[in-house]
Coordinates of C-alpha atoms and ligand atoms in Angstrom, one line a residue:
M1 CA 7.4 24.6 46.0
H2 CA 5.2 21.6 45.8
A3 CA 1.6 22.0 44.8
W4 CA -1.3 19.6 44.0
V5 CA -3.2 20.4 40.9
V6 CA -6.4 19.0 39.3
E7 CA -5.3 18.0 35.9
A8 CA -8.2 16.1 34.4
P9 CA -11.3 15.7 36.7
A10 CA -12.1 12.0 37.3
P11 CA -13.5 9.8 40.0
I12 CA -11.2 10.2 43.0
D13 CA -10.0 6.6 43.0
A14 CA -8.7 7.2 39.4
G15 CA -6.3 9.8 40.7
P16 CA -7.3 13.2 39.3
L17 CA -4.8 15.1 41.5
R18 CA -1.1 15.4 40.5
R19 CA 1.7 16.8 42.6
V20 CA 3.9 19.3 40.7
E21 CA 6.9 21.5 41.3
R22 CA 6.1 25.2 40.9
Q23 CA 7.8 28.6 41.4
L24 CA 7.0 30.2 44.7
P25 CA 4.3 32.8 43.6
E26 CA 5.0 36.5 44.1
P27 CA 2.3 38.6 45.7
A28 CA 0.7 41.2 43.3
P29 CA -0.3 44.7 44.7
G30 CA -2.7 44.3 47.6
Q31 CA -1.9 40.6 48.1
V32 CA 0.0 38.7 50.7
R33 CA 1.7 35.3 50.4
A34 CA 1.0 32.7 53.1
R35 CA 3.3 29.8 53.9
V36 CA 0.7 27.1 54.3
A37 CA 0.8 25.4 57.8
C38 CA -2.3 23.3 57.0
C39 CA -5.3 23.2 54.8
G40 CA -8.7 21.7 55.5
V41 CA -10.3 19.2 53.1
C42 CA -13.7 20.4 52.0
R43 CA -16.3 18.3 49.9
T44 CA -16.0 21.1 47.3
D45 CA -12.4 20.0 46.7
L46 CA -13.8 16.5 45.9
H47 CA -16.5 18.0 43.6
L48 CA -13.8 19.9 41.8
A49 CA -11.4 16.8 41.5
E50 CA -14.3 14.6 40.3
G51 CA -15.7 17.2 37.8
D52 CA -19.1 17.8 39.5
L53 CA -17.9 21.4 39.5
S54 CA -16.3 22.3 36.2
P55 CA -12.7 23.5 36.5
R56 CA -12.5 27.3 36.0
R57 CA -8.8 27.2 35.2
P58 CA -6.5 24.4 34.0
A59 CA -4.3 22.8 36.7
V60 CA -5.8 24.8 39.6
T61 CA -4.6 24.0 43.1
P62 CA -7.5 23.1 45.4
G63 CA -7.9 24.1 49.0
H64 CA -9.8 26.9 50.7
E65 CA -9.4 26.3 54.4
V66 CA -5.9 27.6 54.6
V67 CA -4.0 28.5 57.8
G68 CA -0.7 30.0 57.1
T69 CA 1.9 32.6 58.1
V70 CA 2.4 35.7 56.0
D71 CA 5.9 35.7 54.5
A72 CA 5.7 38.3 51.7
L73 CA 3.7 41.4 51.1
G74 CA 2.7 42.8 47.7
D75 CA 2.9 46.6 47.0
G76 CA 0.5 48.5 49.2
A77 CA -0.4 45.5 51.4
S78 CA -0.5 46.8 55.0
R79 CA -3.2 44.9 56.8
F80 CA -0.9 42.1 58.0
A81 CA 2.7 42.0 59.1
V82 CA 5.2 39.4 57.9
G83 CA 5.0 36.5 60.5
E84 CA 1.3 37.0 61.3
R85 CA -1.0 34.0 61.1
I86 CA -3.9 34.3 58.7
G87 CA -6.8 32.3 57.3
V88 CA -7.5 32.0 53.6
A89 CA -11.1 31.0 52.7
W90 CA -13.4 30.3 49.8
L91 CA -14.3 33.9 48.9
G92 CA -11.1 35.1 47.3
R93 CA -12.3 38.3 45.6
T94 CA -15.4 40.1 44.6
D95 CA -15.7 43.1 42.2
G96 CA -17.2 45.3 45.0
T97 CA -19.2 47.2 42.4
C98 CA -22.1 45.0 41.1
R99 CA -25.6 45.5 42.5
Y100 CA -25.2 42.5 44.9
C101 CA -22.0 43.7 46.4
R102 CA -23.4 47.2 46.8
R103 CA -26.4 46.0 48.7
G104 CA -24.2 43.9 51.1
D105 CA -24.7 40.5 49.4
E106 CA -21.2 40.0 48.2
N107 CA -21.7 36.2 48.4
L108 CA -23.9 36.7 45.3
C109 CA -21.3 38.8 43.4
V110 CA -21.6 38.4 39.6
S111 CA -17.8 38.2 39.1
P112 CA -16.3 36.5 42.2
L113 CA -13.1 34.7 42.4
F114 CA -13.0 31.6 44.6
T115 CA -9.9 30.2 46.3
G116 CA -9.1 26.7 45.0
W117 CA -11.3 27.1 42.0
D118 CA -10.4 30.3 40.2
L119 CA -7.3 31.1 42.3
D120 CA -4.7 28.6 43.4
G121 CA -5.5 27.3 46.9
G122 CA -3.8 25.7 49.9
Y123 CA -2.9 22.2 48.7
A124 CA 0.6 23.6 48.4
D125 CA 3.5 25.0 50.3
A126 CA 2.3 28.6 49.8
C127 CA -0.6 30.5 48.3
L128 CA -1.5 34.1 47.6
V129 CA -4.5 36.0 48.9
D130 CA -6.0 39.5 48.5
E131 CA -5.4 40.8 52.0
R132 CA -8.9 42.2 52.2
F133 CA -10.3 38.7 52.0
A134 CA -8.0 37.1 54.6
Y135 CA -9.0 36.5 58.2
R136 CA -7.3 37.0 61.5
L137 CA -7.6 33.8 63.6
P138 CA -8.3 33.6 67.3
D139 CA -5.1 32.9 69.1
A140 CA -6.6 30.2 71.2
L141 CA -7.1 27.9 68.2
A142 CA -4.3 25.6 67.0
D143 CA -3.7 25.6 63.2
E144 CA -5.3 22.3 62.7
Q145 CA -8.4 23.4 64.7
A146 CA -8.8 26.6 62.9
A147 CA -8.6 25.3 59.3
P148 CA -12.1 23.6 59.2
L149 CA -13.7 26.7 60.5
L150 CA -12.8 28.6 57.4
C151 CA -15.3 27.0 55.0
A152 CA -17.1 24.2 56.9
G153 CA -17.6 26.5 59.8
I154 CA -18.5 29.7 58.0
I155 CA -20.9 28.1 55.4
G156 CA -22.6 26.1 58.2
Y157 CA -23.1 29.2 60.2
R158 CA -24.6 31.0 57.2
A159 CA -26.8 28.0 56.5
L160 CA -27.9 28.0 60.2
R161 CA -29.0 31.6 59.9
C162 CA -30.8 30.8 56.6
A163 CA -32.7 28.0 58.2
D164 CA -34.2 30.7 60.5
V165 CA -34.9 28.6 63.5
P166 CA -36.4 30.6 66.4
P167 CA -34.7 30.6 69.8
G168 CA -35.1 27.2 71.5
G169 CA -36.6 25.8 68.2
R170 CA -36.1 22.4 66.6
L171 CA -33.4 22.1 64.0
G172 CA -32.9 19.2 61.6
I173 CA -29.5 18.4 60.1
Y174 CA -29.3 16.1 57.1
G175 CA -25.8 14.7 56.5
F176 CA -23.2 15.0 59.3
G177 CA -19.6 15.8 58.3
G178 CA -17.1 18.6 58.6
S179 CA -19.6 21.4 58.3
A180 CA -22.5 19.9 60.2
H181 CA -20.5 18.9 63.3
L182 CA -19.4 22.6 63.7
T183 CA -22.9 23.9 63.0
A184 CA -24.5 21.5 65.5
Q185 CA -22.3 22.9 68.2
V186 CA -23.4 26.5 67.5
A187 CA -27.1 25.4 67.4
L188 CA -26.8 23.5 70.7
A189 CA -25.0 26.4 72.4
Q190 CA -27.9 28.7 71.2
G191 CA -30.4 26.4 72.9
M192 CA -31.9 24.6 69.9
R193 CA -33.1 21.1 69.9
V194 CA -31.0 19.3 67.2
H195 CA -32.0 16.2 65.3
V196 CA -29.4 14.6 63.0
F197 CA -30.1 12.3 60.0
T198 CA -27.1 10.7 58.5
R199 CA -26.0 7.3 57.2
G200 CA -22.3 7.0 58.2
E201 CA -21.5 5.1 61.4
K202 CA -18.6 7.4 62.3
N203 CA -20.7 10.5 61.7
R204 CA -23.6 9.1 63.8
A205 CA -21.2 8.4 66.7
L206 CA -19.7 12.0 66.4
A207 CA -23.2 13.5 66.5
A208 CA -24.2 11.5 69.6
E209 CA -20.9 12.5 71.3
L210 CA -21.7 16.2 70.7
G211 CA -24.9 15.7 72.6
V212 CA -27.6 16.3 69.9
D213 CA -31.1 15.4 70.8
S214 CA -31.5 12.5 68.4
V215 CA -29.5 10.7 65.7
G216 CA -31.3 8.7 62.9
G217 CA -30.7 7.3 59.5
A218 CA -30.4 9.6 56.5
A219 CA -34.1 9.3 55.5
D220 CA -35.6 8.4 58.8
L221 CA -38.7 10.2 60.1
S222 CA -38.1 13.1 62.4
P223 CA -39.0 12.5 66.1
E224 CA -40.8 15.9 66.0
P225 CA -41.7 18.6 63.4
L226 CA -38.8 20.8 62.6
D227 CA -38.7 24.6 62.7
G228 CA -35.9 24.6 60.2
A229 CA -33.4 22.3 58.7
I230 CA -30.1 22.2 56.8
L231 CA -29.3 19.8 54.1
F232 CA -25.5 19.2 54.1
A233 CA -25.5 15.9 52.2
P234 CA -25.2 16.5 48.5
A235 CA -28.2 14.3 47.9
G236 CA -31.2 15.8 46.2
E237 CA -33.4 12.9 47.1
L238 CA -33.3 14.1 50.7
V239 CA -35.0 17.4 49.8
P240 CA -38.6 16.0 49.9
V241 CA -37.7 13.9 52.9
A242 CA -36.6 16.9 54.9
L243 CA -39.5 19.1 53.6
R244 CA -42.0 16.5 54.9
A245 CA -40.3 16.8 58.4
M246 CA -40.8 20.5 58.5
D247 CA -43.4 22.3 60.5
R248 CA -45.6 25.0 58.9
G249 CA -43.7 28.1 57.8
A250 CA -40.3 26.4 58.3
T251 CA -37.3 26.7 56.0
L252 CA -35.0 24.1 54.5
A253 CA -31.6 25.6 53.7
V254 CA -29.5 23.6 51.2
A255 CA -25.8 24.2 52.1
D256 CA -24.3 22.4 49.2
I257 CA -22.5 24.0 46.2
W258 CA -23.5 20.9 44.2
L259 CA -26.6 18.7 44.7
S260 CA -27.8 15.6 42.8
A261 CA -31.2 15.8 41.1
I262 CA -34.1 16.7 43.3
P263 CA -37.2 14.5 42.6
G264 CA -40.5 16.0 41.8
L265 CA -42.1 17.6 44.9
D266 CA -45.6 17.0 46.2
Y267 CA -46.9 20.5 46.7
A268 CA -49.5 19.6 49.4
A269 CA -47.2 17.5 51.6
E270 CA -43.9 19.2 51.0
L271 CA -44.3 22.9 50.2
F272 CA -47.8 24.1 51.1
E273 CA -48.3 25.8 54.5
E274 CA -45.5 28.1 53.6
R275 CA -42.7 25.7 53.9
R276 CA -39.6 27.2 52.2
L277 CA -36.8 25.7 50.3
R278 CA -33.7 27.9 49.7
S279 CA -30.1 27.5 48.8
V280 CA -27.0 28.9 50.5
T281 CA -24.5 30.4 48.2
A282 CA -20.9 31.1 49.5
N283 CA -20.7 33.7 52.3
T284 CA -19.9 37.3 52.9
R285 CA -16.8 38.4 54.8
R286 CA -19.1 39.6 57.5
D287 CA -20.4 36.0 58.0
G288 CA -16.8 34.9 58.3
E289 CA -15.8 37.5 60.9
E290 CA -19.0 36.8 62.9
F291 CA -18.6 33.1 62.9
L292 CA -15.0 33.2 63.9
R293 CA -15.8 35.4 66.9
L294 CA -18.8 33.2 67.8
A295 CA -16.7 30.0 67.5
E296 CA -14.2 31.4 69.9
R297 CA -16.8 32.6 72.4
L298 CA -18.8 29.3 72.3
G299 CA -15.7 27.1 72.3
V300 CA -16.6 25.4 69.0
R301 CA -14.2 22.5 68.6
A302 CA -13.5 20.8 65.3
T303 CA -12.9 17.1 65.3
T304 CA -10.0 16.7 62.9
V305 CA -8.1 13.9 61.2
A306 CA -4.6 15.0 60.0
Y307 CA -3.0 13.8 56.8
P308 CA 0.5 14.8 55.5
M309 CA 0.1 17.3 52.6
A310 CA 1.8 14.6 50.4
E311 CA -1.2 12.4 51.0
A312 CA -4.0 14.8 49.8
P313 CA -5.5 12.2 47.4
R314 CA -5.9 9.7 50.2
A315 CA -7.6 12.3 52.4
L316 CA -10.1 13.0 49.5
A317 CA -10.7 9.3 48.9
D318 CA -11.4 8.8 52.6
L319 CA -13.8 11.7 52.4
A320 CA -15.5 10.2 49.4
H321 CA -15.9 6.9 51.1
G322 CA -16.9 8.2 54.5
R323 CA -13.9 6.7 56.2
F324 CA -13.6 9.3 59.0
G325 CA -15.9 11.5 61.1
G326 CA -15.4 15.2 61.3
A327 CA -13.0 17.1 59.1
A328 CA -9.7 16.1 57.4
V329 CA -6.8 18.5 57.5
L330 CA -3.6 18.4 55.4
T331 CA -0.5 19.5 57.2
N332 CA 2.8 20.7 55.9
Ligands
LIG401 ZN1 -20.0 42.0 43.0
LIG402 ZN1 -15.6 24.5 51.3

């Protein structure tokens, strides 16, 4: 089969991805193999290719928003039938025994395996997944529609909960790409007022199209104090900007896996009055199940741009340079 691998991380325009020929992998006990129909492109893939995230394995295949069809079962795998459509997401495996797993916070597991970082992901013809970590997908969603929900959607949903905005409250969204455009739809459907701050023209247009309450530049002043905010842009310099826009007691949730340096904070203006700054780290399977149900019920629609799987580097370069709005999806 064909698979893309990250050989030596480098700026995306220098071509860190290489397409290789590999044996079709055989599922181990408890695993299933998915024939990849399509795979969403997440900013994490870009961080991995460029080396912001250190590779955890040489020549790993990126991709953790995989929609595919089960075509082989490992010993003991019984949750899915051959021919069934499944989703493969970022959380590939947890130990199930550490103190965080036992208290229900498996997103904080001390020895997790992530798809497309520790485990080969979906920038390929096929990939393996532990069946306990795969998702059933709502029938109503086409493959290309479903893919971005699997990381962008799920992480955004967790971030929205972490931002802890009360019903009808005011949410700020800093950075507006694949994850934010899905999260904004959930927030609007839940009656929040949504203010978007982003620099890309295409992303600004997409936010306006979705009917958010205001759209401004990345570091613009908020039209009103915020009851909570999510930072999606991997830009640490926006942390104090967002904190200054927060109302008393409000939370800023940072949804990124990697963030550039955060400048020194002014305690009085940016943190005092119980403003909170927190990160969002991966997700639990429960977050995933909840979000997929909610997305179906609320009719969350991903805006996607399709690229042939053979053009994965171009999709990542376009993401790096902000050349599209919404989410890119690689199709086989
Ligand atoms: Zn654990
Ligand atoms: Zn992701």
